[in-house]
XYZ file of C-alpha atoms in Angstrom:
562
model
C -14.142 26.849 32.020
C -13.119 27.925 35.665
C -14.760 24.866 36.962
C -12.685 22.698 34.763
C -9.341 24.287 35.216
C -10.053 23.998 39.086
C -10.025 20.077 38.410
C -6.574 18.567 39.901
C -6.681 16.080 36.973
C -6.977 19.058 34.664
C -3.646 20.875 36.397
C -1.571 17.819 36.106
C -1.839 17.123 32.549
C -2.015 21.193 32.070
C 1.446 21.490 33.468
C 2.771 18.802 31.402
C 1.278 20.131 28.209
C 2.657 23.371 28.418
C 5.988 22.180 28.939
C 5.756 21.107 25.683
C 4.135 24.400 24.178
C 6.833 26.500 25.771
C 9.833 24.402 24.468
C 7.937 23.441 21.012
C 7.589 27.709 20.545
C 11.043 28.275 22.090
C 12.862 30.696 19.454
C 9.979 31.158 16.948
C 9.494 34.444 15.673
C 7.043 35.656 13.676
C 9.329 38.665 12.505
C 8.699 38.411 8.235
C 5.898 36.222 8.407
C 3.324 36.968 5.415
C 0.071 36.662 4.391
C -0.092 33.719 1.728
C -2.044 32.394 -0.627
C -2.150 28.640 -0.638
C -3.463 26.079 -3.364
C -5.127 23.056 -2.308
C -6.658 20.090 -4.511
C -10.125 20.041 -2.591
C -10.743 23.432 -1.375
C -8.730 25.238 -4.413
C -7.009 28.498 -3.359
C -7.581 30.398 0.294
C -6.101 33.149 1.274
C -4.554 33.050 4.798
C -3.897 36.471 6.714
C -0.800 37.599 8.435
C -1.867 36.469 11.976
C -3.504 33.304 10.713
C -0.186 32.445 8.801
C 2.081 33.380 12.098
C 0.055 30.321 13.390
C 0.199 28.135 10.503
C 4.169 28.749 10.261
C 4.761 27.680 14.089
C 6.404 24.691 15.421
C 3.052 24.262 16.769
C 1.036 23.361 13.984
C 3.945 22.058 11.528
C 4.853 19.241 13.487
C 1.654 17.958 12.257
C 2.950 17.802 8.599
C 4.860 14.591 10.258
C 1.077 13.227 11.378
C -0.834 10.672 9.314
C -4.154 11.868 8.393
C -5.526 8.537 8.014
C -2.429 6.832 10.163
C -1.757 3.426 8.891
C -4.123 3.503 6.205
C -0.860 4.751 3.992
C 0.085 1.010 3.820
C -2.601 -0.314 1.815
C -3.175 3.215 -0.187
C 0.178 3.997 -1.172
C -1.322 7.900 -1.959
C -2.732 8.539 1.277
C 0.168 10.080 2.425
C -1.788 13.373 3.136
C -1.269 14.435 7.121
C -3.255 16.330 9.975
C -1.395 19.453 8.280
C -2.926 19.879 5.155
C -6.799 18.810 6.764
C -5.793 21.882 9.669
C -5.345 24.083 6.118
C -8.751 22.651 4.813
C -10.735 22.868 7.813
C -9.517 26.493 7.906
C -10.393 27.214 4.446
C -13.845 25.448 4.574
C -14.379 27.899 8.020
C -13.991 31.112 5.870
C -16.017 29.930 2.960
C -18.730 28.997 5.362
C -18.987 31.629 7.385
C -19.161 33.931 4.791
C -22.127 32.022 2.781
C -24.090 32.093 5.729
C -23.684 35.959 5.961
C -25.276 35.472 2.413
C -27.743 32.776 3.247
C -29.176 34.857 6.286
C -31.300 37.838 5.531
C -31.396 39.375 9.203
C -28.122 37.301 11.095
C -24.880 38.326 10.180
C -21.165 36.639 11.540
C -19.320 39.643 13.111
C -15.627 39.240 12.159
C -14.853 39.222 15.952
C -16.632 36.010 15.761
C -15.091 34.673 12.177
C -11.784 35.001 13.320
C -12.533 32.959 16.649
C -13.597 30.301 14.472
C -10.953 30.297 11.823
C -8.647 30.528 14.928
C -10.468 27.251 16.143
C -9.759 25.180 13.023
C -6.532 26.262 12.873
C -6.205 24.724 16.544
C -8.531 21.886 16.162
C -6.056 19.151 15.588
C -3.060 20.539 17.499
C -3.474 17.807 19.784
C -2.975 14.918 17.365
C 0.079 12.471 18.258
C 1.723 9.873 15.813
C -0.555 7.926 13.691
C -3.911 10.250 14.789
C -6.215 8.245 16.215
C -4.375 5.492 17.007
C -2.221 7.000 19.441
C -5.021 8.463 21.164
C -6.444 5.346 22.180
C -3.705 4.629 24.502
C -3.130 7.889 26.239
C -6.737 8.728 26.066
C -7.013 5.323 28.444
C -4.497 6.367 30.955
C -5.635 6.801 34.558
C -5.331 10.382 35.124
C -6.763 11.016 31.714
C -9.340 8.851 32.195
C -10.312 11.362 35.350
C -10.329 14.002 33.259
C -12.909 12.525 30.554
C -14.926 11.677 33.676
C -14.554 15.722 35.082
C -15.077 17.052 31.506
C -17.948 14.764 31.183
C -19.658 15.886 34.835
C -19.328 19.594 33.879
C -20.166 19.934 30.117
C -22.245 16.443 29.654
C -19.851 15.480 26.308
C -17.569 12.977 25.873
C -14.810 14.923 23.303
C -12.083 12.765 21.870
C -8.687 12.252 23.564
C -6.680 14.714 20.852
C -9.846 17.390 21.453
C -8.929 17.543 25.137
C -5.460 17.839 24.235
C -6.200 21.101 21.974
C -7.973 22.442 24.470
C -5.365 21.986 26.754
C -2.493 23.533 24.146
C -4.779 26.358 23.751
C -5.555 27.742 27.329
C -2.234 26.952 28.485
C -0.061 29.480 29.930
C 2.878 29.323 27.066
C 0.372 29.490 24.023
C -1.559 32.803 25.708
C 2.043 34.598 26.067
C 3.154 33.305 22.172
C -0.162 34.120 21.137
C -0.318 37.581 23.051
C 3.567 38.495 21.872
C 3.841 37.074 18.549
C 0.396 36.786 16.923
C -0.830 39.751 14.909
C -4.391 38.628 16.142
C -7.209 41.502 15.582
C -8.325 41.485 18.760
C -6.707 40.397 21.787
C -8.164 42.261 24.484
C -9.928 39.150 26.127
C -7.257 36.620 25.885
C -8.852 34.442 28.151
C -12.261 34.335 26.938
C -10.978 33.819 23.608
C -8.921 30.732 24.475
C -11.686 29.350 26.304
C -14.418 29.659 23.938
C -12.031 28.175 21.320
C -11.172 25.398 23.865
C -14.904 24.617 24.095
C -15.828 24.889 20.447
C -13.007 22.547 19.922
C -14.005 19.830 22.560
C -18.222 20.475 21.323
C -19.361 22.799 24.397
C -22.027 25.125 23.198
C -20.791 29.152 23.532
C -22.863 31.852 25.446
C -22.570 35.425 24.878
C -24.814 38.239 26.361
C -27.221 35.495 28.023
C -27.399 33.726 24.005
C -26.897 30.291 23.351
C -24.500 31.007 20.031
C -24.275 27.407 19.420
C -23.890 27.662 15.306
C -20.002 28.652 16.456
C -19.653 24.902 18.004
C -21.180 23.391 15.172
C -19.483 24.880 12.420
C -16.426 23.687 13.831
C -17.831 20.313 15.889
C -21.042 19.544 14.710
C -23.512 17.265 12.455
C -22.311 18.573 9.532
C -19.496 20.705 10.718
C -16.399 21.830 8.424
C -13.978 19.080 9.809
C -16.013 16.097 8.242
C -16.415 18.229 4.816
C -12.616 18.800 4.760
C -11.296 14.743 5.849
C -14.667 13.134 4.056
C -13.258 14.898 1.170
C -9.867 14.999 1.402
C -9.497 10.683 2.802
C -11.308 9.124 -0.215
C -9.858 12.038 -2.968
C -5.782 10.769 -1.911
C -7.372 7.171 -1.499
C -8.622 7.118 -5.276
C -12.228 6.364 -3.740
C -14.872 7.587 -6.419
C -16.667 8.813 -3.242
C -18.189 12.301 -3.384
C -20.916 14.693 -2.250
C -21.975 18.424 -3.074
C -20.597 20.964 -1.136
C -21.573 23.965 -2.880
C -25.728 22.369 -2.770
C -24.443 22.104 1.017
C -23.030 25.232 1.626
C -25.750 27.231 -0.135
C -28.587 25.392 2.355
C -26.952 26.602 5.781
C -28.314 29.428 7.994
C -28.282 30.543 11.413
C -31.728 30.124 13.069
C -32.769 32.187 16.065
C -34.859 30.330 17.909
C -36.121 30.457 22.100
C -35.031 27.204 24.136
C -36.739 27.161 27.803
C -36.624 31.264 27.594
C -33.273 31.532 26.109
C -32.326 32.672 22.861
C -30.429 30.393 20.850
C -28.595 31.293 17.392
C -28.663 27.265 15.935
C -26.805 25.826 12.754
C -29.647 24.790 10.804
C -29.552 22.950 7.003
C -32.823 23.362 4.904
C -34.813 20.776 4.035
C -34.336 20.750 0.255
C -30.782 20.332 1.485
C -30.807 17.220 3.251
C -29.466 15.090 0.211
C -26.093 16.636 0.391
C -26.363 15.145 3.821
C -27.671 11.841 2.866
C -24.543 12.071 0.523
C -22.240 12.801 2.971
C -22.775 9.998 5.602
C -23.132 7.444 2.699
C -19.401 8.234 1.354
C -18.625 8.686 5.339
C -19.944 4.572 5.863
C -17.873 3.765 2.740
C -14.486 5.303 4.175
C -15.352 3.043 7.890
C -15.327 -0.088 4.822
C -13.076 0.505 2.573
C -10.324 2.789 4.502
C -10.628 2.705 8.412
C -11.391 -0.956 9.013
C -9.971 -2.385 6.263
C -8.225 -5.729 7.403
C -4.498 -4.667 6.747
C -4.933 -1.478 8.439
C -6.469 -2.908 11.331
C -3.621 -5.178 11.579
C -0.899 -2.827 11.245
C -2.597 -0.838 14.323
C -2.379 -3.672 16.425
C 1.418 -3.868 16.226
C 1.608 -0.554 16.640
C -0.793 -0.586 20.161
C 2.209 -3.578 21.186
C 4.903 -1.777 20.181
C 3.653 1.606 22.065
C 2.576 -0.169 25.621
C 5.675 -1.664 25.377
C 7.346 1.786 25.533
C 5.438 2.428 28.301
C 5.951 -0.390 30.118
C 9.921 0.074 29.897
C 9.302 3.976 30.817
C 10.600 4.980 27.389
C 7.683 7.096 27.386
C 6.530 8.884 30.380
C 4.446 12.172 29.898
C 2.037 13.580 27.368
C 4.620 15.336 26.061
C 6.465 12.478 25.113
C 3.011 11.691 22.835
C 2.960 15.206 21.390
C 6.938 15.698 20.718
C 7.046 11.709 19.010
C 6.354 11.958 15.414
C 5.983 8.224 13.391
C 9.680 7.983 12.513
C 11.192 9.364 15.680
C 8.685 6.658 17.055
C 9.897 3.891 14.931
C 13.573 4.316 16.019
C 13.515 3.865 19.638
C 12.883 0.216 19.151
C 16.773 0.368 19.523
C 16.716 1.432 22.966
C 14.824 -2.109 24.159
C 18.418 -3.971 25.079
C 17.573 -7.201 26.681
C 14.756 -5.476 28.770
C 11.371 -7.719 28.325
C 8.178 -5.458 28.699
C 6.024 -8.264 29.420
C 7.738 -11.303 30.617
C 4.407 -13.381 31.571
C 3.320 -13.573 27.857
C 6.611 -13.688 25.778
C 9.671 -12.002 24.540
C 7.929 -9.091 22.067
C 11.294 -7.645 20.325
C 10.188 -3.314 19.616
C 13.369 -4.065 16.718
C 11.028 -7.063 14.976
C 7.570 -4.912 14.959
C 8.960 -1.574 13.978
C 10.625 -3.522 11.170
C 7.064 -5.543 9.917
C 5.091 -2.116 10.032
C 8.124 -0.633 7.930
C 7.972 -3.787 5.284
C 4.513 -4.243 5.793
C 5.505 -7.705 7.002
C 2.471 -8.245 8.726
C 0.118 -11.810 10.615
C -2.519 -13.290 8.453
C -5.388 -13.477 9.052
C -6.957 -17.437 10.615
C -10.272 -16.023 11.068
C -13.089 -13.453 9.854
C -15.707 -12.948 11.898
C -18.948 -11.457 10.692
C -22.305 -12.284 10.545
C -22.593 -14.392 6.918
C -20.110 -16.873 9.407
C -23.132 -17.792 11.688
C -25.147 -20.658 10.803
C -27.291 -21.322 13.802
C -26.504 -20.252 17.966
C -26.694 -22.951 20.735
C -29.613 -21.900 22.996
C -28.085 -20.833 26.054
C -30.911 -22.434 28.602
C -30.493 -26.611 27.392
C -33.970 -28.048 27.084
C -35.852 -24.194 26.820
C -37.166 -24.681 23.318
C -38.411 -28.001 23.696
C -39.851 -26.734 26.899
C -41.423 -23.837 25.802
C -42.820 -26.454 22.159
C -44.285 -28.575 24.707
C -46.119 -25.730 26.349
C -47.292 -24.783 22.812
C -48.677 -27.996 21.887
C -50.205 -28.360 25.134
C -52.338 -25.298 24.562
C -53.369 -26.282 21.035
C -54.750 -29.233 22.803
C -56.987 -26.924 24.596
C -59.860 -25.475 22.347
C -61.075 -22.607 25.271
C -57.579 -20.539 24.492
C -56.905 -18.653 21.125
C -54.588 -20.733 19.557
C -53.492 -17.875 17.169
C -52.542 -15.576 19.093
C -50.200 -18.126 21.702
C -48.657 -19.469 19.108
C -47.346 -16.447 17.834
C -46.448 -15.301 21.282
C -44.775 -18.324 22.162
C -43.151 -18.483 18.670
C -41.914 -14.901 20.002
C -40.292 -16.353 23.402
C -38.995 -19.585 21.303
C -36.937 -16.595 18.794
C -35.806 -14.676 21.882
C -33.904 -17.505 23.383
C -32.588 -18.667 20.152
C -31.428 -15.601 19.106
C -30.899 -13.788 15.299
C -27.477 -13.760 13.850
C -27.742 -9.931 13.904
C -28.589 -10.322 17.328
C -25.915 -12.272 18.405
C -23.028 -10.468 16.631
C -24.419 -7.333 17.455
C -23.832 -8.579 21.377
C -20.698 -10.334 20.351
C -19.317 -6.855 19.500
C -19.900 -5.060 22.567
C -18.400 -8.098 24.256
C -14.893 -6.446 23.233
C -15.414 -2.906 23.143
C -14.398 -1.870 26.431
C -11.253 -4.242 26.898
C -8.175 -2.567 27.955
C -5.075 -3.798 26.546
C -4.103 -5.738 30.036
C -7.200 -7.539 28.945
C -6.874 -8.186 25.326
C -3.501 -9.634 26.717
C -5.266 -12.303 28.682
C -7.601 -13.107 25.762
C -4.552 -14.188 23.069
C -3.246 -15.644 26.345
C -6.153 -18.017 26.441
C -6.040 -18.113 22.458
C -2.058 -19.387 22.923
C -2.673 -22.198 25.868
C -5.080 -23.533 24.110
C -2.881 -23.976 20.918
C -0.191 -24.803 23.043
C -2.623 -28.227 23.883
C -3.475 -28.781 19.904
C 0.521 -28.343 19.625
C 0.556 -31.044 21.999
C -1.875 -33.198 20.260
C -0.066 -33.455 17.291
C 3.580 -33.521 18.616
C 5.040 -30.011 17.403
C 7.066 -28.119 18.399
C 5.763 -24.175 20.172
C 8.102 -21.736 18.944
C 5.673 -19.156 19.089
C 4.279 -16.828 21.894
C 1.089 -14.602 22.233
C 2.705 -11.545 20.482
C 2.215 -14.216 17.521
C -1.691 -13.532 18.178
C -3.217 -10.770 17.356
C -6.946 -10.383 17.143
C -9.273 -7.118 17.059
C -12.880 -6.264 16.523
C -13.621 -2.816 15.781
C -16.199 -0.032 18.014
C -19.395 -0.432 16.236
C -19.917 2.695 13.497
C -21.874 5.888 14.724
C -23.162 8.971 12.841
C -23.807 11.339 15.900
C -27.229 12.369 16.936
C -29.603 12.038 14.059
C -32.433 12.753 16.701
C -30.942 16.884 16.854
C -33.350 19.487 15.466
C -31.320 20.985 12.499
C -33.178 21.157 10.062
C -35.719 23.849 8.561
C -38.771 22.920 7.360
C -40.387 25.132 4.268
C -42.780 25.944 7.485
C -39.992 27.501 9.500
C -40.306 24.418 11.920
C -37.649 22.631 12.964
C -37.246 18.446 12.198
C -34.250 16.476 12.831
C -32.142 14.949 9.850
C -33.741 11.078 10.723
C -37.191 12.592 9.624
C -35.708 12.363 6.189
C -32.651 10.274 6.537
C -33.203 7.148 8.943
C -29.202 7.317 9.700
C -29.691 5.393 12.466
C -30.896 2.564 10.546
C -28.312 3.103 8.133
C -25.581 2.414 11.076
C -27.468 -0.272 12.177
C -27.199 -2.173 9.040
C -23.928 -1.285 8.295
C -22.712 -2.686 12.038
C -24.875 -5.442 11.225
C -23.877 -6.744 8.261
C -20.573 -4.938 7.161
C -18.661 -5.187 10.303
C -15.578 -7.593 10.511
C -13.645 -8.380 13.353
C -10.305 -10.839 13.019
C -8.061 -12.635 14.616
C -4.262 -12.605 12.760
C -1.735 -15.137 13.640
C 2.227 -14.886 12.928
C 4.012 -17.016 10.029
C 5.233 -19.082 12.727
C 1.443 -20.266 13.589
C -0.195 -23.144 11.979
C -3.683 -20.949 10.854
C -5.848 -24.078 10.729
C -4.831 -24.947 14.582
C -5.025 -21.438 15.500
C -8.932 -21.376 13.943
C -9.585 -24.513 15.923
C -8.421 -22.302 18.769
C -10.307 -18.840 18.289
C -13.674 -21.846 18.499
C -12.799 -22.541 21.883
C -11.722 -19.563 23.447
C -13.865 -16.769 21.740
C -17.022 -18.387 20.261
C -16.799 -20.459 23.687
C -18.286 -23.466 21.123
C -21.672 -21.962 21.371
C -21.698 -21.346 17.421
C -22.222 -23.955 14.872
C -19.859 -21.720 12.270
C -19.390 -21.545 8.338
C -17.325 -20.828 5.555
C -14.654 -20.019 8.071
C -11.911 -21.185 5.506
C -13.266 -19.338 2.667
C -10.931 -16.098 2.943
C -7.495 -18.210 4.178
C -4.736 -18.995 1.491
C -4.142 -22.326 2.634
């Protein structure tokens, strides 16, 4: 990790983080602290060691019982209230129950305890970056500038792209204040290679494959970060048991089907996570219930909603400098968040598009006062696409009818190629809303801005048109389309064949198609207007500005309460 740490983009966020760590730890002792035995409702009772508990018990890690789980989600299932705390506790517990069924599993490898304690260590630390509301706030400082530098460096180096709150752990971990904590306070086994320690955890945490001796040890990554690694069994479970989603898959079958595979890669020895194959349907069980949470939890309409006043309400903290730093991210949790909507005065954050009021959003995500939705975008909406070339068909029918006229060509076969060209410029529905989706997926919120800007002059005119009265602005228009849904890389060679071969899970399960389908015909994206919009004007608007009237459109109206 030298490389890394030598990055200037890496120094300046590092020195910011462990401000944080050193004040966060300030008077902590772990003077009386136990070994426990706690009771969970997925994972049942673990036991938790002294040095494991000193960790648990810090500032550190309890500031995440104040950190949604599933952030917003909590708003439209009232019993999600579960937070990145208890998953840290299940990803911890699902660590030591794994680790020691693959010392059962595997006949010849066994997982030194050096080794199990540097993993249990990692899922303890895997979510100690999280900010308020989890993901959410991660997609606005993981867009900052200097961050953004430090994806790029991290990205150079390792050839990954971790998340934001991954970075950030690996940041808490290898920074000086955590090392000196860790190294005074922690009862840990063995602390004779500090540094090594915190890296390695650092890079299992952010997916960077560990080498020891000259081995590639990458089963220690992928327990933790992986294809099917302990952090999706612990929140796959854990999201749809506190939703009340009859969702469910077989851990045990699962656990009892991973081993450690030695294998040689280009002359190197590698000690790879493999699943056998009579184990793959605990697999196909887990991404189907992990599709169903992305429909029925994640993008669900309300929660996507509520996320959008949120993004507003944080950029325009950051606009007004009422937050500043990283640590500002990592010391706010969601009610400390909420209250310094008092702090706005008469200050406007962004003047060209309106007066946004932090007092009037903090107050709708509170009630759950939230826009409606004036439009649902998704594929079943698309009844035929305006060819972008004019005249093109009826060029390319008169070419075909030409040839027909010609008996020395085979007919057959140009009319089917033709046919071919004449479907490529018109375009599938799944085509087109598969490109309609990237369309959004890389606009920054400066951009998104300008989009409801366009979305508000152009009701503005309709406004006009009918002689009313605009008391509305753009932070009356809301409108987001989700990333399309992935299941990570299918393609990797994990699993082990009765033959001892290696195949990847999409010999069995075609996941990719699976993601396909569901981005192709479950995905939703919306646009949400204010009480104070007309929805029927704004709908005429959304036409204009993002369909750019190249759609003929259907059953638009069919989900509005008119």
């Amino acid at each position: 990790m030298k490389q890394l740490k030598n990055q200037s983009s890496y120094q300046e966020i590092c020195k910011d983080v462990n401000r944080f760590v050193a004040e966060k730890l300030k008077g902590y002792n772990t003077n009386g602290v136990e070994a426990k035995t706690i009771h969970d409702p997925i994972w049942g009772s673990t036991d938790y060691s002294e040095w494991e508990m000193q960790l648990i018990d810090s500032p550190l890690i309890q500031r995440l019982r104040n950190i949604s789980q599933v952030g917003l989600a909590v708003l439209t299932y009232p019993a999600a209230r579960h937070s990145r705390f208890e998953h840290t506790l299940g990803v911890a517990a699902a660590t030591k129950r794994l680790v020691d069924r693959i010392n059962v599993n595997c006949s010849k490898f066994k997982i030194s305890s050096d080794v199990k304690n540097k993993l249990v260590l990692s899922a303890i630390m895997h979510d100690a970056g999280h900010c308020f509301y989890s993901h959410l706030s991660e997609t606005i400082y993981g867009n900052l500038r200097d961050f953004c530098e430090l994806r790029q460096d991290i990205k150079k180096i390792y050839d990954i792209k971790p998340k934001a709150h991954e970075i950030l752990s690996l940041i808490i971990v290898n920074s000086d204040a955590f090392k000196q904590f860790f190294l005074e306070s922690v009862n840990y086994p063995n602390k004779a290679n500090l540094d090594y320690l915190c890296e390695d955890v650092g890079k299992i945490i952010i997916g960077v494959n560990i080498e020891d001796s000259g081995n590639i040890e990458s089963y220690q990554t992928a327990i933790i970060n992986g294809s099917f690694d302990v952090d999706k069994l612990d929140y796959i479970k854990r999201d749809s048991y506190t939703a009340g989603l009859a969702l469910d898959f077989d851990i045990e079958r699962l656990f009892t089907k991973i081993k450690v595979k030695t294998l040689s890669v280009d002359g190197q020895i590698e000690n790879r996570l493999v699943i056998q194959a009579n184990g793959v349907t605990a697999i196909e069980e887990l991404t189907f219930c992990k599709i169903m949470l992305f429909s029925y939890i994640y993008y669900h309409q309300k929660v996507l909603i509520t996320e959008e006043l949120i993004k507003d309400y944080v950029q325009a903290l950051l606009k007004l400098d009422m937050i500043n730093s990283y640590s500002d991210f990592l010391s706010l949790d969601e009610a400390s968040l909420l209250s310094l909507a008092k702090e706005q005065g008469n200050r406007k954050p962004f003047p060209k598009y309106g007066n946004i009021s932090l007092t009037q959003l903090a107050n709708s995500i509170k009630n759950r006062t939230l826009p409606k939705r004036c439009l649902e975008i998704s594929q079943s909406i698309v009844q035929n696409i305006v060819v972008d070339e004019p005249g093109k068909k009826e060029e390319l029918e008169r070419m075909l009818n030409a040839v027909r006229s010609n008996k020395d060509y085979d007919v057959n076969m140009l009319d089917m190629d033709i046919n071919k060209m004449i479907s490529y410029y018109t375009r599938s529905n799944a085509r087109y809303i598969a490109g309609f989706m990237s369309k959004f997926e890389s606009d920054t919120f400066d951009e998104v801005l300008e989009i409801r800007k366009k979305i508000y002059d152009v009701l503005v005119n309709i406004y006009e048109k009918h002689n009313l009265d605009v008391d509305f602005d753009v932070f009356d228009i809301y409108f987001v389309f989700p990333s399309v849904v992935s299941y990570g890389t299918p393609g990797e060679k994990n699993v082990l064949g009765r033959d001892g071969k290696l195949m990847s899970i999409n010999d069995f399960v075609k996941l990719e198609q699976w993601a396909s389908s569901f981005n192709a015909y479950k995905w939703r994206g919306y646009v949400y207007v204010t009480k104070k919009v007309n929805r029927e004007y704004a709908l005429e608007a959304c036409r204009t500005v993002i369909f750019e009237d190249k759609l003929e459109l259907g059953q638009l109206k069919s989900f509005l309460k008119l």
